[in-house]
Amino acid sequence: MTVHAAGRSPGHASVGRAVRTSLPARFDSRMSLYATIAAAGLVLGVVGGGLRIMVLGVPFAVALLLGMRPRRPVPVAVEVGLDAKRCLEGDVIDGRIDIATSHTGAIEVVVHRSTDAIGPPDDVAGQDRWAWWVPPSTPRPVGLPITVSAERWGRWSAGVIEVRLTEPGSMVAHRGRVMAVPELTVLPAPQRTRQMLRLDRVPAVVGAHPTRADRADGYEFAEVREYRPGDRVRDLNWTATARTGVPSVNQRQPERAGTLVVVVDTFPDALRRHTELAQDVIVTCGRIAWSTARGHLADNDRVGMLVASAGMTWLPPQAGRRAPFVLFETLLRLTSSTLDVGRAHTVVDRVVFPPGAAIVVVSPLERRRTIEIAQSARARGHRVEVVAVDVGPATRARLPELPSAIGRLRDLDFAARTTALRRQGIPTRVVAVEPRSAEDDR
C-alpha cells in the first residue's frame, strides 16, 4: 500500500471530515503473559527455595514494571475524505486518509466495515476491513489512499477508522476509534434498471394525441386571433389590432408537462425489512422507481411519490433541479427501519392523486392496501400501470429449506393477483427480484 508524505498530493479528496483527538495508552496483550511468568517464578522460588527459578522471572518482572509506567495520551489529527459524495451503483471512488501526530513510532490504521453496501474493490473483495501499516521511518504527517466500491444504492458510511500507535519493544500502545468515513450517497444505476424494465412513455395529457396542439395558456406562441369576450387584456396584440382595425389577441400553446406519481411498496408478506430477502426487494423496487422518476423528470414532468412502509409517506409532485434529490431522499426511507418524517414529506392515511396524473405502482403485491390504491386510481379515471415485483426466485434462493409446496402456492397467488389486475384493465408487468450473492452479503 502506497504511503504519501505530508501535504495535499494530487487526487486529494474533495469531500471530507477532520477530527483532532488524543489516543489513550493501552497495555499490550503480552502484559498478562509477562505478569504470569514473573509471578510464577517468584512463587516457585520462594516455595522451592530455588534462586535460579526466581532469577528466571526477574526479566519479565522488570519488563512489566517498565511497561506499566504512566503514559500520557498522544494527540493525533485525522482527516479523511472521498473524491465524490455522490455516485452510482458499481462506481469505484478514491479517497485519502491523512494522519498527523508527534508520535515517532509505527502507525497502524484500520477501517472496520459497517455495511456490505460499501466495500473494497473487486480485487480484494471479501475483506471485512481496510488496513495499513506505516513504518517509523516514514515522514509525518502521512497520507493513506483508500478505494471504495459502491455495491448498493442508499446512503452509507464505509466504516469506522481505528488508529494504533506503537513503538518497537514497547508493551504499551495508544489506540482508539477516531471517526467514521464520510457518508457516500449511492444512486441506483439507471442502466441496470433499464435492463430490468422498459416502461412505455405515459402521455402527459390523458386522452390527448401527442401531435395535437391545443391552445391555452403557455409560453410558446401559437397564433393571432380575433378578440372574444372573456379574453385577458394583457393578451391583446396592439400591432395586429392597429393594422387590421379589429381587436386581436395572442394565442399560446399549452404546457405539455404532465404529472406522474410513483407508488412504492416493498413489504414482502410480513418478512418486513430485517431480512436479506426484504433488502433484495427494497433494492429492486428502488431501482425501478428511481429509473421511472428520473426519466419523466428529464421530460420536464412533475413527479410525486407515495411510499408505503410503516405508514404512507406522501411527496407531492414537483419538478426542477431539486426534485431528483428530494425523490431520492424519499426512497432512502425504504432502507430505514423507522419512519422519520421530514419537512418535505407528509404521513397520511389516504391520498387523493392530482387530477390527470398517471400512476405507476411498484409492489410485490403482498398487501391488499396497495392493490386497492391501484384499483381506486383506475376507477377515478387515472391511467395506472403496475410493476409487480416477483419475490419467488429470491425466496427460493434465500430459503432453500422452504417446502416446495409453499413456494408453488405463493407463485399461484402472485399469478392470480397479476391476472386480476390485467382483467380490470390495469397493465401489469412482472419483474423478478435478483438476490445478492453470498459474496455480496459478506
Short mmCIF file of C-alpha atoms in Angstrom, two decimals:
data_model
loop_
_atom_site.label_atom_id
_atom_site.label_comp_id
_atom_site.label_asym_id
_atom_site.label_seq_id
_atom_site.Cartn_x
_atom_site.Cartn_y
_atom_site.Cartn_z
CA MET A 1 0.00 0.00 0.00
CA THR A 2 1.47 3.35 -1.04
CA VAL A 3 2.05 5.89 1.71
CA HIS A 4 2.36 9.58 0.83
CA ALA A 5 4.25 12.18 2.81
CA ALA A 6 2.83 15.43 4.14
CA GLY A 7 0.80 17.84 2.05
CA ARG A 8 -2.08 17.63 -0.37
CA SER A 9 -0.94 15.21 -3.02
CA PRO A 10 -2.63 15.05 -6.43
CA GLY A 11 -6.05 13.45 -6.19
CA HIS A 12 -6.65 14.55 -2.61
CA ALA A 13 -10.24 14.00 -1.60
CA SER A 14 -12.54 16.96 -2.10
CA VAL A 15 -15.25 15.89 0.38
CA GLY A 16 -14.08 15.00 3.85
CA ARG A 17 -14.01 15.45 7.60
CA ALA A 18 -11.28 16.18 10.12
CA VAL A 19 -11.02 15.21 13.79
CA ARG A 20 -8.45 16.08 16.47
CA THR A 21 -8.31 13.80 19.47
CA SER A 22 -5.95 12.08 21.93
CA LEU A 23 -5.37 8.35 21.94
CA PRO A 24 -5.15 6.78 25.43
CA ALA A 25 -2.43 4.32 26.36
CA ARG A 26 -3.49 0.68 26.42
CA PHE A 27 -1.50 -2.33 27.60
CA ASP A 28 -0.28 -4.84 25.08
CA SER A 29 -1.64 -8.39 25.21
CA ARG A 30 1.85 -9.54 26.28
CA MET A 31 1.46 -7.79 29.63
CA SER A 32 -0.70 -10.57 31.08
CA LEU A 33 1.74 -13.23 29.89
CA TYR A 34 4.74 -11.43 31.42
CA ALA A 35 2.88 -10.93 34.69
CA THR A 36 2.02 -14.64 34.84
CA ILE A 37 5.65 -15.72 34.21
CA ALA A 38 7.06 -13.23 36.77
CA ALA A 39 4.56 -14.28 39.43
CA ALA A 40 5.15 -17.97 38.77
CA GLY A 41 8.92 -17.57 39.05
CA LEU A 42 8.63 -15.64 42.29
CA VAL A 43 6.23 -18.12 43.89
CA LEU A 44 8.23 -21.18 42.83
CA GLY A 45 11.45 -19.57 44.00
CA VAL A 46 10.03 -18.77 47.44
CA VAL A 47 8.30 -22.11 47.90
CA GLY A 48 11.04 -24.28 46.49
CA GLY A 49 13.91 -22.19 47.75
CA GLY A 50 15.47 -22.14 44.30
CA LEU A 51 17.21 -18.89 43.49
CA ARG A 52 17.70 -19.90 39.86
CA ILE A 53 13.96 -20.26 39.33
CA MET A 54 13.36 -16.87 40.92
CA VAL A 55 16.00 -15.27 38.67
CA LEU A 56 14.18 -16.53 35.58
CA GLY A 57 11.18 -14.38 36.46
CA VAL A 58 13.19 -11.20 37.11
CA PRO A 59 13.49 -10.04 33.44
CA PHE A 60 9.77 -10.43 32.98
CA ALA A 61 9.09 -8.50 36.18
CA VAL A 62 11.41 -5.67 35.10
CA ALA A 63 9.75 -5.50 31.66
CA LEU A 64 6.38 -5.48 33.38
CA LEU A 65 7.37 -2.57 35.65
CA LEU A 66 8.76 -0.57 32.73
CA GLY A 67 5.68 -1.23 30.67
CA MET A 68 3.36 -0.12 33.48
CA ARG A 69 4.87 3.36 33.67
CA PRO A 70 2.24 6.07 33.28
CA ARG A 71 1.87 7.16 29.64
CA ARG A 72 0.20 10.34 28.54
CA PRO A 73 -2.36 10.30 25.75
CA VAL A 74 -0.87 11.09 22.35
CA PRO A 75 -2.63 13.80 20.29
CA VAL A 76 -3.48 12.85 16.75
CA ALA A 77 -5.29 14.63 13.89
CA VAL A 78 -7.12 12.54 11.30
CA GLU A 79 -8.67 13.86 8.09
CA VAL A 80 -10.49 11.56 5.72
CA GLY A 81 -12.32 12.32 2.52
CA LEU A 82 -13.59 10.90 -0.75
CA ASP A 83 -13.26 12.29 -4.27
CA ALA A 84 -17.06 12.43 -4.58
CA LYS A 85 -20.03 12.49 -2.25
CA ARG A 86 -22.47 11.07 -4.79
CA CYS A 87 -22.08 8.19 -7.25
CA LEU A 88 -23.92 5.36 -8.99
CA GLU A 89 -24.10 1.70 -8.09
CA GLY A 90 -20.96 -0.06 -9.25
CA ASP A 91 -18.77 3.06 -9.18
CA VAL A 92 -15.34 2.98 -7.55
CA ILE A 93 -14.43 6.07 -5.51
CA ASP A 94 -10.92 7.00 -4.44
CA GLY A 95 -10.16 8.78 -1.20
CA ARG A 96 -7.41 9.59 1.25
CA ILE A 97 -6.76 9.38 4.97
CA ASP A 98 -4.31 11.99 6.36
CA ILE A 99 -2.82 11.41 9.82
CA ALA A 100 -0.75 13.99 11.71
CA THR A 101 0.87 13.13 15.05
CA SER A 102 4.04 13.74 17.04
CA HIS A 103 4.43 10.01 17.59
CA THR A 104 7.66 8.71 16.04
CA GLY A 105 6.87 5.01 16.10
CA ALA A 106 4.80 2.85 13.81
CA ILE A 107 1.22 3.71 12.87
CA GLU A 108 -1.48 1.12 12.21
CA VAL A 109 -4.74 2.24 10.62
CA VAL A 110 -7.80 0.02 10.25
CA VAL A 111 -11.19 0.89 8.74
CA HIS A 112 -13.79 -1.52 10.11
CA ARG A 113 -16.62 -2.05 7.61
CA SER A 114 -20.06 -1.14 8.90
CA THR A 115 -22.14 -2.31 5.92
CA ASP A 116 -21.92 -4.63 2.92
CA ALA A 117 -23.23 -1.85 0.66
CA ILE A 118 -19.79 -0.19 0.59
CA GLY A 119 -16.66 -2.29 0.38
CA PRO A 120 -13.20 -2.72 -1.11
CA PRO A 121 -12.93 -3.01 -4.91
CA ASP A 122 -13.33 -6.36 -6.61
CA ASP A 123 -9.66 -7.29 -6.48
CA VAL A 124 -9.83 -7.51 -2.68
CA ALA A 125 -13.49 -8.46 -2.30
CA GLY A 126 -14.44 -10.42 0.77
CA GLN A 127 -12.38 -8.41 3.22
CA ASP A 128 -14.18 -7.00 6.23
CA ARG A 129 -11.82 -4.07 6.64
CA TRP A 130 -9.09 -1.90 5.13
CA ALA A 131 -5.69 -1.93 6.90
CA TRP A 132 -2.40 -0.02 6.60
CA TRP A 133 0.92 -0.18 8.47
CA VAL A 134 3.22 2.86 8.41
CA PRO A 135 6.85 2.18 9.48
CA PRO A 136 8.58 4.54 11.94
CA SER A 137 10.88 5.88 9.21
CA THR A 138 8.00 7.46 7.24
CA PRO A 139 7.92 11.30 7.45
CA ARG A 140 4.93 12.77 9.28
CA PRO A 141 2.12 13.56 8.54
CA VAL A 142 1.23 10.63 6.29
CA GLY A 143 -1.41 10.12 3.61
CA LEU A 144 -3.05 6.75 3.02
CA PRO A 145 -5.04 6.10 -0.18
CA ILE A 146 -8.38 4.35 0.20
CA THR A 147 -10.62 2.98 -2.54
CA VAL A 148 -14.26 2.03 -2.00
CA SER A 149 -16.74 0.30 -4.28
CA ALA A 150 -20.44 1.23 -4.16
CA GLU A 151 -22.38 -2.04 -4.23
CA ARG A 152 -25.94 -0.98 -3.33
CA TRP A 153 -27.93 2.24 -3.55
CA GLY A 154 -28.57 4.23 -0.41
CA ARG A 155 -26.58 6.49 1.89
CA TRP A 156 -23.77 4.64 3.60
CA SER A 157 -20.52 5.09 5.50
CA ALA A 158 -17.70 2.71 4.62
CA GLY A 159 -16.87 2.17 8.28
CA VAL A 160 -15.08 3.46 11.38
CA ILE A 161 -11.38 4.40 11.44
CA GLU A 162 -9.21 2.98 14.21
CA VAL A 163 -5.65 4.30 14.77
CA ARG A 164 -2.97 2.42 16.74
CA LEU A 165 0.42 3.96 17.63
CA THR A 166 3.22 1.58 18.70
CA GLU A 167 6.94 1.74 19.49
CA PRO A 168 9.49 -1.02 18.89
CA GLY A 169 9.90 -3.18 22.01
CA SER A 170 7.14 -1.37 23.92
CA MET A 171 4.25 -3.17 25.54
CA VAL A 172 2.06 -0.07 25.60
CA ALA A 173 0.12 1.12 22.53
CA HIS A 174 -2.01 4.21 22.03
CA ARG A 175 -5.12 3.27 20.13
CA GLY A 176 -8.74 4.14 19.69
CA ARG A 177 -11.56 4.53 17.18
CA VAL A 178 -11.34 8.06 15.87
CA MET A 179 -14.11 8.79 13.36
CA ALA A 180 -16.35 7.37 10.66
CA VAL A 181 -15.66 7.65 6.97
CA PRO A 182 -17.89 10.36 5.41
CA GLU A 183 -21.20 9.10 4.09
CA LEU A 184 -21.47 8.33 0.40
CA THR A 185 -24.77 8.76 -1.42
CA VAL A 186 -25.16 5.91 -3.91
CA LEU A 187 -27.81 6.41 -6.59
CA PRO A 188 -29.47 3.43 -8.30
CA ALA A 189 -27.71 2.55 -11.54
CA PRO A 190 -30.04 3.54 -14.43
CA GLN A 191 -28.54 1.07 -16.90
CA ARG A 192 -29.37 -1.87 -14.61
CA THR A 193 -32.93 -0.65 -14.17
CA ARG A 194 -33.49 -0.20 -17.88
CA GLN A 195 -32.40 -3.77 -18.44
CA MET A 196 -34.97 -4.97 -15.93
CA LEU A 197 -37.87 -2.86 -17.14
CA ARG A 198 -38.72 -0.58 -20.07
CA LEU A 199 -41.82 1.37 -19.21
CA ASP A 200 -43.76 2.95 -22.05
CA ARG A 201 -43.94 6.73 -22.05
CA VAL A 202 -47.04 7.79 -20.11
CA PRO A 203 -48.89 10.52 -22.04
CA ALA A 204 -48.62 13.93 -20.39
CA VAL A 205 -52.32 14.61 -21.00
CA VAL A 206 -54.63 11.63 -20.60
CA GLY A 207 -56.64 11.07 -23.79
CA ALA A 208 -54.63 13.57 -25.87
CA HIS A 209 -52.91 12.63 -29.13
CA PRO A 210 -49.21 13.53 -28.99
CA THR A 211 -49.42 15.58 -32.24
CA ARG A 212 -52.39 17.60 -31.09
CA ALA A 213 -51.52 21.26 -30.35
CA ASP A 214 -54.23 22.50 -28.00
CA ARG A 215 -54.35 26.22 -27.39
CA ALA A 216 -54.27 27.52 -23.85
CA ASP A 217 -52.07 29.49 -21.50
CA GLY A 218 -48.42 28.73 -22.02
CA TYR A 219 -45.19 30.22 -23.27
CA GLU A 220 -44.94 29.10 -26.92
CA PHE A 221 -46.75 31.33 -29.44
CA ALA A 222 -49.50 29.59 -31.46
CA GLU A 223 -51.40 32.24 -33.49
CA VAL A 224 -53.17 35.62 -33.53
CA ARG A 225 -56.97 35.55 -33.48
CA GLU A 226 -59.84 37.97 -33.01
CA TYR A 227 -60.72 39.13 -29.54
CA ARG A 228 -63.51 37.22 -27.79
CA PRO A 229 -65.43 38.21 -24.68
CA GLY A 230 -63.51 36.94 -21.66
CA ASP A 231 -60.02 37.26 -23.18
CA ARG A 232 -57.48 39.00 -21.00
CA VAL A 233 -56.45 42.50 -21.86
CA ARG A 234 -52.77 41.66 -21.44
CA ASP A 235 -53.08 39.19 -24.34
CA LEU A 236 -54.07 41.93 -26.79
CA ASN A 237 -51.76 42.24 -29.79
CA TRP A 238 -51.72 46.00 -30.33
CA THR A 239 -49.74 45.78 -33.56
CA ALA A 240 -52.23 43.43 -35.22
CA THR A 241 -55.15 45.46 -33.82
CA ALA A 242 -53.78 48.69 -35.35
CA ARG A 243 -53.08 47.02 -38.68
CA THR A 244 -56.47 45.30 -39.10
CA GLY A 245 -58.65 47.65 -37.11
CA VAL A 246 -60.09 44.60 -35.29
CA PRO A 247 -59.13 43.79 -31.69
CA SER A 248 -56.76 40.79 -31.81
CA VAL A 249 -55.12 38.68 -29.12
CA ASN A 250 -52.11 36.36 -28.98
CA GLN A 251 -52.90 32.67 -28.52
CA ARG A 252 -50.24 30.43 -26.93
CA GLN A 253 -49.83 26.67 -26.89
CA PRO A 254 -50.36 24.85 -23.58
CA GLU A 255 -47.60 23.37 -21.49
CA ARG A 256 -47.06 19.68 -22.23
CA ALA A 257 -45.63 18.82 -18.80
CA GLY A 258 -47.61 16.03 -17.20
CA THR A 259 -47.86 14.62 -13.68
CA LEU A 260 -46.62 11.21 -12.60
CA VAL A 261 -46.99 9.59 -9.18
CA VAL A 262 -44.81 6.59 -8.30
CA VAL A 263 -46.25 4.34 -5.58
CA VAL A 264 -43.56 2.19 -3.94
CA ASP A 265 -44.44 -0.70 -1.64
CA THR A 266 -41.70 -3.14 -0.62
CA PHE A 267 -43.09 -5.31 2.19
CA PRO A 268 -42.80 -8.97 1.09
CA ASP A 269 -45.52 -10.53 3.27
CA ALA A 270 -44.63 -9.99 6.92
CA LEU A 271 -40.90 -10.53 6.33
CA ARG A 272 -40.52 -6.80 6.88
CA ARG A 273 -37.18 -5.18 6.19
CA HIS A 274 -34.96 -7.02 8.67
CA THR A 275 -34.21 -9.99 6.42
CA GLU A 276 -31.90 -10.40 3.45
CA LEU A 277 -34.90 -11.16 1.23
CA ALA A 278 -36.62 -7.92 2.25
CA GLN A 279 -33.44 -5.97 1.46
CA ASP A 280 -33.34 -7.57 -2.00
CA VAL A 281 -36.92 -6.40 -2.58
CA ILE A 282 -36.10 -2.87 -1.40
CA VAL A 283 -33.11 -2.64 -3.75
CA THR A 284 -35.12 -3.85 -6.75
CA CYS A 285 -38.14 -1.60 -6.10
CA GLY A 286 -35.88 1.39 -5.51
CA ARG A 287 -34.08 0.92 -8.81
CA ILE A 288 -37.34 0.69 -10.75
CA ALA A 289 -38.90 3.71 -9.01
CA TRP A 290 -35.78 5.82 -9.42
CA SER A 291 -35.40 5.00 -13.12
CA THR A 292 -39.05 5.80 -13.78
CA ALA A 293 -38.94 9.09 -11.89
CA ARG A 294 -35.69 10.27 -13.47
CA GLY A 295 -36.97 9.52 -16.97
CA HIS A 296 -40.07 11.67 -16.51
CA LEU A 297 -38.19 14.46 -14.75
CA ALA A 298 -35.91 14.62 -17.80
CA ASP A 299 -39.05 15.23 -19.88
CA ASN A 300 -39.98 18.16 -17.58
CA ASP A 301 -42.85 16.24 -16.00
CA ARG A 302 -43.82 16.74 -12.37
CA VAL A 303 -43.16 13.61 -10.33
CA GLY A 304 -44.53 12.73 -6.91
CA MET A 305 -44.05 9.66 -4.75
CA LEU A 306 -46.10 7.64 -2.29
CA VAL A 307 -44.00 5.33 -0.10
CA ALA A 308 -45.99 2.60 1.65
CA SER A 309 -43.86 1.45 4.58
CA ALA A 310 -44.79 1.53 8.28
CA GLY A 311 -47.18 4.28 7.15
CA MET A 312 -47.88 6.06 3.88
CA THR A 313 -45.48 8.91 3.15
CA TRP A 314 -46.69 11.35 0.51
CA LEU A 315 -44.39 13.60 -1.53
CA PRO A 316 -46.42 15.98 -3.74
CA PRO A 317 -45.49 16.14 -7.44
CA GLN A 318 -42.69 18.56 -8.23
CA ALA A 319 -40.18 19.36 -10.93
CA GLY A 320 -36.94 21.27 -11.27
CA ARG A 321 -33.31 20.63 -10.43
CA ARG A 322 -34.02 19.91 -6.77
CA ALA A 323 -36.74 17.33 -7.46
CA PRO A 324 -34.41 14.32 -8.08
CA PHE A 325 -32.71 14.82 -4.72
CA VAL A 326 -35.99 15.14 -2.83
CA LEU A 327 -37.29 12.00 -4.53
CA PHE A 328 -34.13 10.10 -3.63
CA GLU A 329 -34.44 11.22 -0.01
CA THR A 330 -37.92 9.71 -0.08
CA LEU A 331 -36.57 6.43 -1.46
CA LEU A 332 -33.96 6.36 1.31
CA ARG A 333 -36.81 5.95 3.76
CA LEU A 334 -37.22 2.44 2.38
CA THR A 335 -33.78 1.50 3.75
CA SER A 336 -34.63 2.64 7.29
CA SER A 337 -36.44 0.56 9.89
CA THR A 338 -38.11 3.66 11.30
CA LEU A 339 -40.41 6.25 9.78
CA ASP A 340 -38.86 9.66 10.29
CA VAL A 341 -40.93 12.46 8.81
CA GLY A 342 -39.13 15.38 7.18
CA ARG A 343 -40.47 18.74 6.19
CA ALA A 344 -40.91 17.73 2.57
CA HIS A 345 -42.93 14.63 3.49
CA THR A 346 -46.35 14.08 4.94
CA VAL A 347 -47.60 10.91 6.60
CA VAL A 348 -51.21 10.34 5.52
CA ASP A 349 -53.94 7.73 5.88
CA ARG A 350 -55.22 8.18 2.34
CA VAL A 351 -54.11 10.08 -0.74
CA VAL A 352 -56.10 11.85 -3.43
CA PHE A 353 -53.95 11.91 -6.54
CA PRO A 354 -53.81 15.11 -8.64
CA PRO A 355 -56.35 15.21 -11.49
CA GLY A 356 -54.98 13.76 -14.71
CA ALA A 357 -51.92 12.24 -13.01
CA ALA A 358 -50.53 8.96 -14.30
CA ILE A 359 -49.86 6.36 -11.60
CA VAL A 360 -47.07 3.76 -11.60
CA VAL A 361 -47.28 1.22 -8.75
CA VAL A 362 -44.13 -0.75 -7.86
CA SER A 363 -45.02 -3.52 -5.44
CA PRO A 364 -44.66 -7.27 -4.70
CA LEU A 365 -48.49 -7.25 -4.40
CA GLU A 366 -48.37 -8.80 -0.94
CA ARG A 367 -50.51 -6.12 0.72
CA ARG A 368 -54.13 -5.70 -0.17
CA ARG A 369 -53.95 -1.99 0.59
CA THR A 370 -51.52 -1.33 -2.27
CA ILE A 371 -53.70 -3.24 -4.74
CA GLU A 372 -56.70 -1.20 -3.63
CA ILE A 373 -54.76 2.01 -4.27
CA ALA A 374 -54.19 0.95 -7.89
CA GLN A 375 -57.82 -0.13 -8.35
CA SER A 376 -59.18 3.08 -6.82
CA ALA A 377 -56.97 5.26 -9.01
CA ARG A 378 -58.11 3.36 -12.08
CA ALA A 379 -61.76 3.78 -11.10
CA ARG A 380 -61.24 7.54 -10.76
CA GLY A 381 -60.02 7.81 -14.34
CA HIS A 382 -56.26 7.81 -13.80
CA ARG A 383 -54.01 5.88 -16.11
CA VAL A 384 -52.42 3.21 -13.92
CA GLU A 385 -49.54 0.84 -14.61
CA VAL A 386 -48.36 -1.79 -12.12
CA VAL A 387 -44.88 -3.21 -11.85
CA ALA A 388 -45.35 -6.50 -9.99
CA VAL A 389 -42.13 -7.47 -8.21
CA ASP A 390 -41.92 -11.27 -8.04
CA VAL A 391 -40.06 -12.38 -4.90
CA GLY A 392 -40.46 -16.08 -5.73
CA PRO A 393 -37.00 -16.67 -7.28
CA ALA A 394 -35.29 -14.72 -4.49
CA THR A 395 -37.27 -16.63 -1.85
CA ARG A 396 -36.14 -19.98 -3.24
CA ALA A 397 -32.53 -18.76 -3.39
CA ARG A 398 -32.57 -17.31 0.13
CA LEU A 399 -34.64 -20.06 1.76
CA PRO A 400 -33.70 -23.36 0.12
CA GLU A 401 -35.17 -25.25 3.07
CA LEU A 402 -38.65 -23.84 2.33
CA PRO A 403 -41.02 -26.63 1.25
CA SER A 404 -41.66 -26.57 -2.49
CA ALA A 405 -45.42 -26.77 -1.95
CA ILE A 406 -45.39 -23.45 -0.10
CA GLY A 407 -43.39 -21.87 -2.90
CA ARG A 408 -45.85 -23.11 -5.53
CA LEU A 409 -48.83 -21.80 -3.53
CA ARG A 410 -47.16 -18.41 -3.26
CA ASP A 411 -46.46 -18.37 -7.03
CA LEU A 412 -50.09 -19.25 -7.79
CA ASP A 413 -51.34 -16.48 -5.51
CA PHE A 414 -49.00 -13.96 -7.16
CA ALA A 415 -50.13 -15.04 -10.64
CA ALA A 416 -53.78 -14.71 -9.59
CA ARG A 417 -53.26 -11.15 -8.38
CA THR A 418 -51.48 -10.04 -11.55
CA THR A 419 -54.19 -11.66 -13.68
CA ALA A 420 -56.93 -9.91 -11.72
CA LEU A 421 -55.25 -6.53 -12.28
CA ARG A 422 -54.97 -7.15 -16.03
CA ARG A 423 -58.65 -8.13 -16.24
CA GLN A 424 -59.53 -4.81 -14.64
CA GLY A 425 -57.70 -3.00 -17.45
CA ILE A 426 -54.57 -2.21 -15.48
CA PRO A 427 -51.37 -3.00 -17.45
CA THR A 428 -49.17 -5.17 -15.22
CA ARG A 429 -45.54 -6.06 -15.80
CA VAL A 430 -43.63 -8.65 -13.78
CA VAL A 431 -40.03 -8.10 -12.65
CA ALA A 432 -38.21 -10.80 -10.69
CA VAL A 433 -36.07 -9.87 -7.70
CA GLU A 434 -32.39 -10.63 -8.24
CA PRO A 435 -30.95 -11.96 -4.95
CA ARG A 436 -27.50 -10.81 -4.00
CA SER A 437 -24.85 -13.48 -3.90
CA ALA A 438 -23.34 -14.77 -0.70
CA GLU A 439 -20.14 -12.90 -1.59
CA ASP A 440 -22.09 -9.61 -1.64
CA ASP A 441 -23.51 -10.33 1.82
CA ARG A 442 -20.12 -10.59 3.48
#
